[in-house]
Amino acid sequence: MLRNIDPILSPSLLHALRAMGHGDEIVIADANFPGTSTGPDCIRADGSTAREVLRAVLSVMPLDTFVTDPALTMKVVGDPDAIPETVEDFQEIIDTTADNPAKIQGLERFAFYERAADAFAIVQTGERRLYGNIILKKGVIG
């Protein structure tokens, strides 16, 4: 255990966050997401929700301020203008926890998968609500 570090941040997840550089991306994914087959390292967090992991990650990782879309979620298939409860939760966490809050942008499902394939890592959570996936772009600490 470490002081002032959320215990949800496992050694593997802390290592990934620390190894990431400016502009690298990390995916926080729900239980249905193809985390292992998508490509990057898959860090398991089955006992935590995506909401819990997002809050913990943002407690130590800055969001990128050099882009307009440092937080991306998957658009609802068949209803791209819909905002799922999970995305509303993500936005609330970003607004209250992130060092540089930003409005979440959406990507079409397959565009989201392609972007996730290029991420530094994927954190597969136990989130059972649909559309509990978010990509975060790491910023800098000045």
PDB file of C-alpha atoms in Angstrom:
ATOM      1  CA  MET A   1       0.000   0.000   0.000  1.00  0.00           C
ATOM      2  CA  LEU A   2       1.054   3.562  -0.666  1.00  0.00           C
ATOM      3  CA  ARG A   3      -0.152   6.800   0.860  1.00  0.00           C
ATOM      4  CA  ASN A   4      -2.391   9.017  -1.236  1.00  0.00           C
ATOM      5  CA  ILE A   5      -2.620   6.410  -4.016  1.00  0.00           C
ATOM      6  CA  ASP A   6      -6.041   4.904  -4.691  1.00  0.00           C
ATOM      7  CA  PRO A   7      -5.815   1.139  -3.999  1.00  0.00           C
ATOM      8  CA  ILE A   8      -7.687   0.504  -7.270  1.00  0.00           C
ATOM      9  CA  LEU A   9      -4.430   1.489  -8.989  1.00  0.00           C
ATOM     10  CA  SER A  10      -2.775  -1.928  -9.074  1.00  0.00           C
ATOM     11  CA  PRO A  11       0.995  -2.294  -9.522  1.00  0.00           C
ATOM     12  CA  SER A  12       0.464  -3.127 -13.216  1.00  0.00           C
ATOM     13  CA  LEU A  13      -1.771  -0.124 -13.776  1.00  0.00           C
ATOM     14  CA  LEU A  14       0.553   2.237 -11.898  1.00  0.00           C
ATOM     15  CA  HIS A  15       3.457   0.949 -13.985  1.00  0.00           C
ATOM     16  CA  ALA A  16       1.568   1.583 -17.230  1.00  0.00           C
ATOM     17  CA  LEU A  17       0.494   5.088 -16.188  1.00  0.00           C
ATOM     18  CA  ARG A  18       4.043   5.981 -15.151  1.00  0.00           C
ATOM     19  CA  ALA A  19       5.552   4.535 -18.345  1.00  0.00           C
ATOM     20  CA  MET A  20       3.165   6.459 -20.606  1.00  0.00           C
ATOM     21  CA  GLY A  21       4.421   9.657 -22.173  1.00  0.00           C
ATOM     22  CA  HIS A  22       2.674  12.826 -23.298  1.00  0.00           C
ATOM     23  CA  GLY A  23       0.088  12.005 -25.938  1.00  0.00           C
ATOM     24  CA  ASP A  24      -0.079   8.301 -25.132  1.00  0.00           C
ATOM     25  CA  GLU A  25      -3.579   6.943 -24.630  1.00  0.00           C
ATOM     26  CA  ILE A  26      -5.085   4.481 -22.192  1.00  0.00           C
ATOM     27  CA  VAL A  27      -8.448   2.740 -22.525  1.00  0.00           C
ATOM     28  CA  ILE A  28     -10.714   2.052 -19.570  1.00  0.00           C
ATOM     29  CA  ALA A  29     -13.088  -0.626 -20.824  1.00  0.00           C
ATOM     30  CA  ASP A  30     -16.222  -2.384 -19.664  1.00  0.00           C
ATOM     31  CA  ALA A  31     -16.558  -6.144 -19.182  1.00  0.00           C
ATOM     32  CA  ASN A  32     -17.875  -6.647 -22.741  1.00  0.00           C
ATOM     33  CA  PHE A  33     -14.993  -4.878 -24.495  1.00  0.00           C
ATOM     34  CA  PRO A  34     -12.567  -7.104 -26.457  1.00  0.00           C
ATOM     35  CA  GLY A  35      -9.672  -6.029 -24.250  1.00  0.00           C
ATOM     36  CA  THR A  36      -7.297  -8.912 -24.751  1.00  0.00           C
ATOM     37  CA  SER A  37      -7.771  -9.263 -28.510  1.00  0.00           C
ATOM     38  CA  THR A  38      -7.637  -5.552 -29.340  1.00  0.00           C
ATOM     39  CA  GLY A  39      -3.854  -5.373 -29.218  1.00  0.00           C
ATOM     40  CA  PRO A  40      -2.161  -3.419 -26.443  1.00  0.00           C
ATOM     41  CA  ASP A  41      -1.408  -4.838 -23.003  1.00  0.00           C
ATOM     42  CA  CYS A  42      -4.619  -5.653 -21.157  1.00  0.00           C
ATOM     43  CA  ILE A  43      -4.580  -4.919 -17.424  1.00  0.00           C
ATOM     44  CA  ARG A  44      -7.379  -6.674 -15.539  1.00  0.00           C
ATOM     45  CA  ALA A  45      -9.479  -4.769 -12.996  1.00  0.00           C
ATOM     46  CA  ASP A  46     -12.459  -7.126 -12.853  1.00  0.00           C
ATOM     47  CA  GLY A  47     -13.456  -6.166  -9.322  1.00  0.00           C
ATOM     48  CA  SER A  48     -13.853  -2.468 -10.147  1.00  0.00           C
ATOM     49  CA  THR A  49     -16.282  -0.452 -12.219  1.00  0.00           C
ATOM     50  CA  ALA A  50     -15.165   1.787 -15.066  1.00  0.00           C
ATOM     51  CA  ARG A  51     -16.290   4.750 -12.966  1.00  0.00           C
ATOM     52  CA  GLU A  52     -14.014   3.742 -10.081  1.00  0.00           C
ATOM     53  CA  VAL A  53     -11.029   3.146 -12.357  1.00  0.00           C
ATOM     54  CA  LEU A  54     -11.552   6.445 -14.208  1.00  0.00           C
ATOM     55  CA  ARG A  55     -11.609   8.382 -10.931  1.00  0.00           C
ATOM     56  CA  ALA A  56      -8.459   6.609  -9.713  1.00  0.00           C
ATOM     57  CA  VAL A  57      -6.581   7.133 -12.995  1.00  0.00           C
ATOM     58  CA  LEU A  58      -7.463  10.823 -13.135  1.00  0.00           C
ATOM     59  CA  SER A  59      -6.248  11.241  -9.550  1.00  0.00           C
ATOM     60  CA  VAL A  60      -2.679  10.679 -10.811  1.00  0.00           C
ATOM     61  CA  MET A  61      -2.722  11.272 -14.599  1.00  0.00           C
ATOM     62  CA  PRO A  62      -3.103  14.672 -16.279  1.00  0.00           C
ATOM     63  CA  LEU A  63      -5.326  15.034 -19.336  1.00  0.00           C
ATOM     64  CA  ASP A  64      -3.748  16.453 -22.475  1.00  0.00           C
ATOM     65  CA  THR A  65      -4.451  20.167 -22.957  1.00  0.00           C
ATOM     66  CA  PHE A  66      -2.934  20.354 -26.446  1.00  0.00           C
ATOM     67  CA  VAL A  67      -5.840  18.524 -28.120  1.00  0.00           C
ATOM     68  CA  THR A  68      -9.575  19.185 -28.247  1.00  0.00           C
ATOM     69  CA  ASP A  69     -10.485  15.566 -27.498  1.00  0.00           C
ATOM     70  CA  PRO A  70      -8.454  14.130 -24.586  1.00  0.00           C
ATOM     71  CA  ALA A  71     -11.422  11.940 -23.571  1.00  0.00           C
ATOM     72  CA  LEU A  72     -13.305   9.776 -26.067  1.00  0.00           C
ATOM     73  CA  THR A  73     -16.195   7.372 -25.660  1.00  0.00           C
ATOM     74  CA  MET A  74     -18.017   5.025 -28.021  1.00  0.00           C
ATOM     75  CA  LYS A  75     -21.189   6.365 -29.647  1.00  0.00           C
ATOM     76  CA  VAL A  76     -24.363   4.328 -29.227  1.00  0.00           C
ATOM     77  CA  VAL A  77     -24.876   2.043 -32.209  1.00  0.00           C
ATOM     78  CA  GLY A  78     -28.011   3.106 -34.059  1.00  0.00           C
ATOM     79  CA  ASP A  79     -28.443   6.272 -31.972  1.00  0.00           C
ATOM     80  CA  PRO A  80     -25.190   8.273 -32.093  1.00  0.00           C
ATOM     81  CA  ASP A  81     -26.734  11.311 -30.368  1.00  0.00           C
ATOM     82  CA  ALA A  82     -27.749   9.326 -27.269  1.00  0.00           C
ATOM     83  CA  ILE A  83     -25.701   9.805 -24.105  1.00  0.00           C
ATOM     84  CA  PRO A  84     -25.625   6.642 -21.991  1.00  0.00           C
ATOM     85  CA  GLU A  85     -25.645   6.826 -18.194  1.00  0.00           C
ATOM     86  CA  THR A  86     -22.054   5.597 -18.125  1.00  0.00           C
ATOM     87  CA  VAL A  87     -20.919   8.520 -20.284  1.00  0.00           C
ATOM     88  CA  GLU A  88     -22.813  10.974 -18.077  1.00  0.00           C
ATOM     89  CA  ASP A  89     -20.956   9.454 -15.105  1.00  0.00           C
ATOM     90  CA  PHE A  90     -17.625   9.756 -16.930  1.00  0.00           C
ATOM     91  CA  GLN A  91     -18.255  13.428 -17.665  1.00  0.00           C
ATOM     92  CA  GLU A  92     -19.092  14.130 -14.012  1.00  0.00           C
ATOM     93  CA  ILE A  93     -15.855  12.452 -12.919  1.00  0.00           C
ATOM     94  CA  ILE A  94     -13.800  14.381 -15.473  1.00  0.00           C
ATOM     95  CA  ASP A  95     -15.447  17.636 -14.379  1.00  0.00           C
ATOM     96  CA  THR A  96     -14.683  17.020 -10.699  1.00  0.00           C
ATOM     97  CA  THR A  97     -11.431  15.029 -10.745  1.00  0.00           C
ATOM     98  CA  ALA A  98      -9.372  15.885 -13.833  1.00  0.00           C
ATOM     99  CA  ASP A  99      -6.726  18.575 -13.595  1.00  0.00           C
ATOM    100  CA  ASN A 100      -7.935  19.953 -16.936  1.00  0.00           C
ATOM    101  CA  PRO A 101     -11.606  19.039 -17.355  1.00  0.00           C
ATOM    102  CA  ALA A 102     -12.709  18.538 -20.947  1.00  0.00           C
ATOM    103  CA  LYS A 103     -15.928  17.683 -22.733  1.00  0.00           C
ATOM    104  CA  ILE A 104     -16.054  14.041 -23.762  1.00  0.00           C
ATOM    105  CA  GLN A 105     -16.165  13.478 -27.520  1.00  0.00           C
ATOM    106  CA  GLY A 106     -17.694  10.415 -29.195  1.00  0.00           C
ATOM    107  CA  LEU A 107     -16.378   7.998 -31.786  1.00  0.00           C
ATOM    108  CA  GLU A 108     -18.292   5.525 -33.937  1.00  0.00           C
ATOM    109  CA  ARG A 109     -17.949   1.959 -32.596  1.00  0.00           C
ATOM    110  CA  PHE A 110     -15.374   0.655 -35.083  1.00  0.00           C
ATOM    111  CA  ALA A 111     -13.404   3.915 -35.046  1.00  0.00           C
ATOM    112  CA  PHE A 112     -13.261   3.525 -31.245  1.00  0.00           C
ATOM    113  CA  TYR A 113     -11.905  -0.031 -31.612  1.00  0.00           C
ATOM    114  CA  GLU A 114      -9.255   1.166 -34.092  1.00  0.00           C
ATOM    115  CA  ARG A 115      -8.173   3.964 -31.754  1.00  0.00           C
ATOM    116  CA  ALA A 116      -8.088   1.536 -28.809  1.00  0.00           C
ATOM    117  CA  ALA A 117      -5.818  -0.800 -30.787  1.00  0.00           C
ATOM    118  CA  ASP A 118      -3.191   1.970 -30.873  1.00  0.00           C
ATOM    119  CA  ALA A 119      -3.454   2.752 -27.150  1.00  0.00           C
ATOM    120  CA  PHE A 120      -0.616   2.197 -24.677  1.00  0.00           C
ATOM    121  CA  ALA A 121      -2.772  -0.164 -22.600  1.00  0.00           C
ATOM    122  CA  ILE A 122      -6.332  -1.285 -21.963  1.00  0.00           C
ATOM    123  CA  VAL A 123      -7.750  -1.591 -18.455  1.00  0.00           C
ATOM    124  CA  GLN A 124     -10.522  -4.198 -18.542  1.00  0.00           C
ATOM    125  CA  THR A 125     -12.933  -3.474 -15.689  1.00  0.00           C
ATOM    126  CA  GLY A 126     -15.874  -5.414 -14.347  1.00  0.00           C
ATOM    127  CA  GLU A 127     -18.251  -2.668 -15.557  1.00  0.00           C
ATOM    128  CA  ARG A 128     -21.502  -4.339 -16.659  1.00  0.00           C
ATOM    129  CA  ARG A 129     -23.311  -1.258 -17.915  1.00  0.00           C
ATOM    130  CA  LEU A 130     -23.190  -0.812 -21.677  1.00  0.00           C
ATOM    131  CA  TYR A 131     -20.898   1.796 -23.258  1.00  0.00           C
ATOM    132  CA  GLY A 132     -18.616   1.888 -20.223  1.00  0.00           C
ATOM    133  CA  ASN A 133     -15.536   2.551 -22.363  1.00  0.00           C
ATOM    134  CA  ILE A 134     -13.348   5.646 -22.470  1.00  0.00           C
ATOM    135  CA  ILE A 135     -10.009   6.563 -24.018  1.00  0.00           C
ATOM    136  CA  LEU A 136      -7.854   9.116 -22.206  1.00  0.00           C
ATOM    137  CA  LYS A 137      -4.897  11.013 -23.683  1.00  0.00           C
ATOM    138  CA  LYS A 138      -2.117  11.721 -21.195  1.00  0.00           C
ATOM    139  CA  GLY A 139      -0.991  15.309 -20.737  1.00  0.00           C
ATOM    140  CA  VAL A 140       2.072  16.836 -19.159  1.00  0.00           C
ATOM    141  CA  ILE A 141       2.974  17.877 -15.652  1.00  0.00           C
ATOM    142  CA  GLY A 142       4.731  21.233 -15.663  1.00  0.00           C
TER     143      GLY A 142
END
